Amino acid sequence: MLQNQKLIIIDGSSGIGLETAKQAIALGAEVIIASRSEHKLLSAKEQLGPKAAAYTLDTTDERQVQAFFEKVGAFDHLVVSAAETSGGPFLQTDTAQARKLFENKFWGQYYAAKYGAPNISKNGSITLFSGVVAYKAMVGSSALGAINAAVSNLGQTLALELAPIRVNIVFPGIIDTPSRSKMPEDARNQFYETVAGKLPVKRVGKAEDVAQSVLYLIQNGFVTGTVLHVEGGHILT
Ligand SMILES: NC(=O)c1ccc[n+]([C@@H]2O[C@H](COP(=O)([O-])OP(=O)(O)OC[C@H]3O[C@@H](n4cnc5c(N)ncnc54)[C@H](OP(=O)(O)O)[C@@H]3O)[C@@H](O)[C@H]2O)c1
């Protein structure tokens, strides 16, 4: 249970982050969610109720991240699920686009861990987000694969450096979340069907699958430095 525990979830307003916030509140936690878009935060806060507070935050801005943690003060668990992800063929993708992805998913998590850690209770934890393309190479995912591998390694090193705070990394496979809302619906459904057909579990993941794993990492005091695969056997295919 998470009674009297305070969680910060960056993002918390969409997909896996929002589902994690719902499950944490159901277990008794107080939750702060933070992302860039006020309308997403407002809608999430309505769904989460009085045990949630919401702040606007862009994790690519180091000073903003520092100021955010100064404002929120002491807490117990940090989850950083915020990310924008995109892909494209290596030779045809602008270097600037790849750097932008790093700014967002790698440096965003780095800043959050750096400025959040000093405020976390000694029994607390940090959960970072990697992803299946870190170790299952996929055409079009050169930057994202490198970012996800870097996050896994960052998290494991921080598990040593920030101890006794525990630091773990979740490693989602293909999960049906609003992250692919810009894809045309037909193409998205086709993509999910194709992936599901190849997986041992014969379906893509749900935000709930990953949120459950985050809650496990937060609550199990004997787990640190773990890269937890929640990918339906994708890595085996
Ligand atoms: N879905 C998948 O198939 C999959 C697979 C592997 C790994 N993952 C990882 O799982 C995590 C959660 O993904 P999801 O599918 O739940 O994504 P999602 O539904 O798109 O939610 C991510 C949220 O992050 C927020 N965000 C993005 N950049 C931000 C920034 N610079 N500062 C603050 N907030 C920011 C966005 O909210 P705002 O627009 O309000 O900022 C966005 O709604 C990500 O790390 C993702 O890479 C997902």
Short mmCIF file of N, CA, C and O and ligand atoms in Angstrom, two decimals, residues 10-17 34-38 40-41 57-60 80-85 104-105 109 129-133 144 148 171-180 192 207 210, ligand 1:
data_model
loop_
_atom_site.label_atom_id
_atom_site.label_comp_id
_atom_site.label_asym_id
_atom_site.label_seq_id
_atom_site.Cartn_x
_atom_site.Cartn_y
_atom_site.Cartn_z
N ILE A 10 6.10 12.34 -13.80
CA ILE A 10 6.32 13.24 -14.95
C ILE A 10 6.29 12.33 -16.17
O ILE A 10 7.15 11.47 -16.29
N ASP A 11 5.24 12.21 -16.93
CA ASP A 11 4.12 13.06 -17.16
C ASP A 11 2.92 12.87 -16.21
O ASP A 11 2.55 13.78 -15.50
N GLY A 12 2.27 11.72 -16.25
CA GLY A 12 1.08 11.53 -15.43
C GLY A 12 -0.20 12.01 -16.07
O GLY A 12 -1.28 11.81 -15.53
N SER A 13 -0.10 12.63 -17.26
CA SER A 13 -1.31 13.18 -17.88
C SER A 13 -1.80 12.36 -19.07
O SER A 13 -2.81 12.68 -19.66
N SER A 14 -1.06 11.30 -19.43
CA SER A 14 -1.44 10.52 -20.61
C SER A 14 -0.89 9.10 -20.48
O SER A 14 0.06 8.84 -19.73
N GLY A 15 -1.50 8.17 -21.19
CA GLY A 15 -0.95 6.83 -21.37
C GLY A 15 -0.53 6.14 -20.09
O GLY A 15 -1.29 6.06 -19.11
N ILE A 16 0.70 5.65 -20.08
CA ILE A 16 1.21 4.86 -18.96
C ILE A 16 1.32 5.70 -17.68
O ILE A 16 1.01 5.23 -16.58
N GLY A 17 1.73 6.96 -17.83
CA GLY A 17 1.86 7.84 -16.67
C GLY A 17 0.52 8.07 -15.98
O GLY A 17 0.41 8.00 -14.75
N ALA A 34 2.97 16.11 -13.81
CA ALA A 34 3.56 17.30 -14.44
C ALA A 34 3.90 17.03 -15.89
O ALA A 34 4.64 16.07 -16.18
N SER A 35 3.35 17.82 -16.78
CA SER A 35 3.75 17.75 -18.19
C SER A 35 3.53 19.13 -18.81
O SER A 35 3.25 20.09 -18.09
N ARG A 36 3.66 19.23 -20.15
CA ARG A 36 3.67 20.56 -20.75
C ARG A 36 2.28 21.13 -21.01
O ARG A 36 2.08 22.33 -20.98
N SER A 37 1.34 20.23 -21.30
CA SER A 37 0.09 20.72 -21.86
C SER A 37 -1.00 20.87 -20.79
O SER A 37 -1.41 19.90 -20.15
N GLU A 38 -1.48 22.13 -20.64
CA GLU A 38 -2.46 22.40 -19.58
C GLU A 38 -3.75 21.62 -19.78
O GLU A 38 -4.34 21.15 -18.83
N LYS A 40 -4.22 18.68 -21.17
CA LYS A 40 -4.06 17.26 -20.78
C LYS A 40 -4.03 17.14 -19.26
O LYS A 40 -4.62 16.23 -18.68
N LEU A 41 -3.33 18.09 -18.62
CA LEU A 41 -3.23 18.05 -17.16
C LEU A 41 -4.60 18.24 -16.50
O LEU A 41 -4.96 17.53 -15.55
N LEU A 57 5.18 21.58 -16.79
CA LEU A 57 6.63 21.39 -16.75
C LEU A 57 7.11 20.86 -18.10
O LEU A 57 6.52 19.93 -18.65
N ASP A 58 8.20 21.45 -18.59
CA ASP A 58 8.86 20.91 -19.78
C ASP A 58 10.21 20.37 -19.35
O ASP A 58 11.10 21.14 -18.96
N THR A 59 10.38 19.06 -19.41
CA THR A 59 11.61 18.45 -18.87
C THR A 59 12.84 18.73 -19.71
O THR A 59 13.95 18.41 -19.29
N THR A 60 12.67 19.32 -20.90
CA THR A 60 13.86 19.64 -21.69
C THR A 60 14.55 20.92 -21.19
O THR A 60 15.65 21.24 -21.62
N VAL A 80 9.35 8.83 -14.14
CA VAL A 80 9.51 9.75 -15.28
C VAL A 80 9.12 9.03 -16.58
O VAL A 80 9.95 8.37 -17.20
N SER A 81 7.86 9.16 -16.93
CA SER A 81 7.38 8.51 -18.16
C SER A 81 7.27 9.50 -19.32
O SER A 81 6.93 9.10 -20.43
N ALA A 82 7.58 10.77 -19.08
CA ALA A 82 7.43 11.79 -20.14
C ALA A 82 8.36 11.48 -21.30
O ALA A 82 9.55 11.23 -21.09
N ALA A 83 7.83 11.51 -22.49
CA ALA A 83 8.68 11.35 -23.67
C ALA A 83 7.90 11.67 -24.92
O ALA A 83 6.70 11.44 -25.00
N GLU A 84 8.64 12.21 -25.87
CA GLU A 84 8.12 12.27 -27.24
C GLU A 84 8.99 11.33 -28.04
O GLU A 84 10.21 11.35 -27.88
N THR A 85 8.37 10.52 -28.84
CA THR A 85 9.18 9.56 -29.59
C THR A 85 8.81 9.63 -31.06
O THR A 85 7.65 9.84 -31.41
N ASN A 104 14.69 15.34 -25.27
CA ASN A 104 13.41 15.05 -24.63
C ASN A 104 13.50 13.81 -23.75
O ASN A 104 13.32 13.90 -22.53
N LYS A 105 13.78 12.66 -24.34
CA LYS A 105 13.65 11.43 -23.53
C LYS A 105 14.87 11.12 -22.67
O LYS A 105 14.72 10.64 -21.55
N GLN A 109 14.89 12.85 -18.53
CA GLN A 109 14.94 11.91 -17.39
C GLN A 109 16.18 12.20 -16.52
O GLN A 109 16.13 12.10 -15.30
N PHE A 129 12.16 5.35 -17.69
CA PHE A 129 11.53 4.62 -18.81
C PHE A 129 12.50 4.43 -19.97
O PHE A 129 12.95 5.38 -20.59
N SER A 130 12.75 3.17 -20.26
CA SER A 130 13.51 2.78 -21.46
C SER A 130 12.48 2.30 -22.49
O SER A 130 11.38 2.87 -22.59
N GLY A 131 12.77 1.25 -23.24
CA GLY A 131 11.80 0.72 -24.20
C GLY A 131 12.45 -0.36 -25.05
O GLY A 131 13.68 -0.44 -25.16
N VAL A 132 11.59 -1.16 -25.68
CA VAL A 132 12.02 -2.40 -26.32
C VAL A 132 13.07 -2.19 -27.42
O VAL A 132 13.92 -3.05 -27.65
N VAL A 133 13.02 -1.02 -28.10
CA VAL A 133 13.98 -0.84 -29.19
C VAL A 133 15.42 -0.66 -28.69
O VAL A 133 16.34 -0.60 -29.49
N LEU A 144 16.09 6.45 -31.10
CA LEU A 144 15.30 6.00 -29.95
C LEU A 144 15.92 4.78 -29.27
O LEU A 144 15.94 4.67 -28.04
N ASN A 148 17.06 4.73 -25.41
CA ASN A 148 16.54 3.76 -24.44
C ASN A 148 17.65 2.95 -23.78
O ASN A 148 17.60 2.67 -22.57
N PHE A 171 10.87 -1.28 -19.09
CA PHE A 171 11.27 -1.56 -20.47
C PHE A 171 10.01 -2.03 -21.21
O PHE A 171 9.79 -3.22 -21.39
N PRO A 172 9.14 -1.05 -21.60
CA PRO A 172 7.89 -1.45 -22.24
C PRO A 172 8.12 -1.94 -23.67
O PRO A 172 9.02 -1.47 -24.36
N GLY A 173 7.28 -2.86 -24.08
CA GLY A 173 7.21 -3.24 -25.49
C GLY A 173 6.25 -2.30 -26.20
O GLY A 173 6.15 -1.12 -25.85
N ILE A 174 5.53 -2.82 -27.19
CA ILE A 174 4.58 -1.97 -27.93
C ILE A 174 3.28 -1.91 -27.12
O ILE A 174 2.62 -2.92 -26.90
N ILE A 175 2.97 -0.69 -26.69
CA ILE A 175 1.83 -0.47 -25.79
C ILE A 175 0.85 0.47 -26.51
O ILE A 175 1.27 1.50 -27.06
N ASP A 176 -0.43 0.12 -26.44
CA ASP A 176 -1.47 0.94 -27.08
C ASP A 176 -1.77 2.14 -26.17
O ASP A 176 -2.48 2.01 -25.17
N THR A 177 -1.19 3.29 -26.51
CA THR A 177 -1.41 4.52 -25.73
C THR A 177 -1.61 5.69 -26.70
O THR A 177 -1.36 5.54 -27.90
N PRO A 178 -1.99 6.85 -26.18
CA PRO A 178 -2.15 8.01 -27.07
C PRO A 178 -0.85 8.43 -27.77
O PRO A 178 -0.87 9.33 -28.62
N SER A 179 0.28 7.82 -27.43
CA SER A 179 1.54 8.21 -28.09
C SER A 179 1.47 8.03 -29.61
O SER A 179 2.22 8.67 -30.34
N ARG A 180 0.59 7.15 -30.08
CA ARG A 180 0.46 6.95 -31.54
C ARG A 180 -0.82 7.58 -32.09
O ARG A 180 -1.29 7.19 -33.15
N TYR A 192 -0.62 -2.54 -34.83
CA TYR A 192 -0.84 -3.30 -33.59
C TYR A 192 -1.14 -4.78 -33.92
O TYR A 192 -0.65 -5.68 -33.24
N ALA A 207 -1.70 0.25 -21.20
CA ALA A 207 -1.05 1.11 -20.21
C ALA A 207 -1.10 0.45 -18.83
O ALA A 207 -0.15 0.54 -18.04
N VAL A 210 1.84 -1.88 -17.93
CA VAL A 210 3.10 -1.24 -17.56
C VAL A 210 2.95 -0.55 -16.19
O VAL A 210 3.86 -0.61 -15.35
N1 LIG B 1 3.64 3.31 -25.97
C1 LIG B 1 4.62 2.50 -26.33
O1 LIG B 1 4.49 1.64 -27.24
C2 LIG B 1 5.98 2.58 -25.65
C3 LIG B 1 6.96 1.65 -26.01
C4 LIG B 1 8.20 1.71 -25.39
C5 LIG B 1 8.46 2.70 -24.44
N2 LIG B 1 7.48 3.59 -24.14
C6 LIG B 1 7.81 4.63 -23.17
O2 LIG B 1 6.86 4.71 -22.13
C7 LIG B 1 6.77 6.07 -21.66
C8 LIG B 1 5.32 6.52 -21.63
O3 LIG B 1 4.82 6.45 -22.96
P1 LIG B 1 3.27 6.56 -23.33
O4 LIG B 1 3.05 5.62 -24.44
O5 LIG B 1 2.45 6.52 -22.10
O6 LIG B 1 3.27 8.03 -23.97
P2 LIG B 1 2.16 9.19 -24.05
O7 LIG B 1 0.78 8.65 -23.88
O8 LIG B 1 2.47 9.94 -25.31
O9 LIG B 1 2.51 10.10 -22.80
C9 LIG B 1 3.74 10.75 -22.70
C10 LIG B 1 3.50 12.15 -22.23
O10 LIG B 1 4.77 12.75 -21.95
C11 LIG B 1 4.57 14.14 -21.94
N3 LIG B 1 5.81 14.80 -22.37
C12 LIG B 1 6.47 14.65 -23.54
N4 LIG B 1 7.55 15.44 -23.57
C13 LIG B 1 7.56 16.11 -22.39
C14 LIG B 1 8.41 17.08 -21.83
N5 LIG B 1 9.47 17.55 -22.50
N6 LIG B 1 8.14 17.54 -20.59
C15 LIG B 1 7.07 17.10 -19.89
N7 LIG B 1 6.22 16.18 -20.38
C16 LIG B 1 6.46 15.70 -21.62
C17 LIG B 1 3.44 14.46 -22.94
O11 LIG B 1 2.47 15.28 -22.31
P3 LIG B 1 2.47 16.85 -22.68
O12 LIG B 1 2.18 16.95 -24.13
O13 LIG B 1 1.41 17.40 -21.78
O14 LIG B 1 3.82 17.38 -22.32
C18 LIG B 1 2.85 13.07 -23.26
O15 LIG B 1 1.46 13.06 -23.16
C19 LIG B 1 7.68 6.89 -22.60
O16 LIG B 1 8.95 7.01 -22.01
C20 LIG B 1 7.77 6.02 -23.83
O17 LIG B 1 8.94 6.26 -24.60
C21 LIG B 1 6.24 3.56 -24.70
#
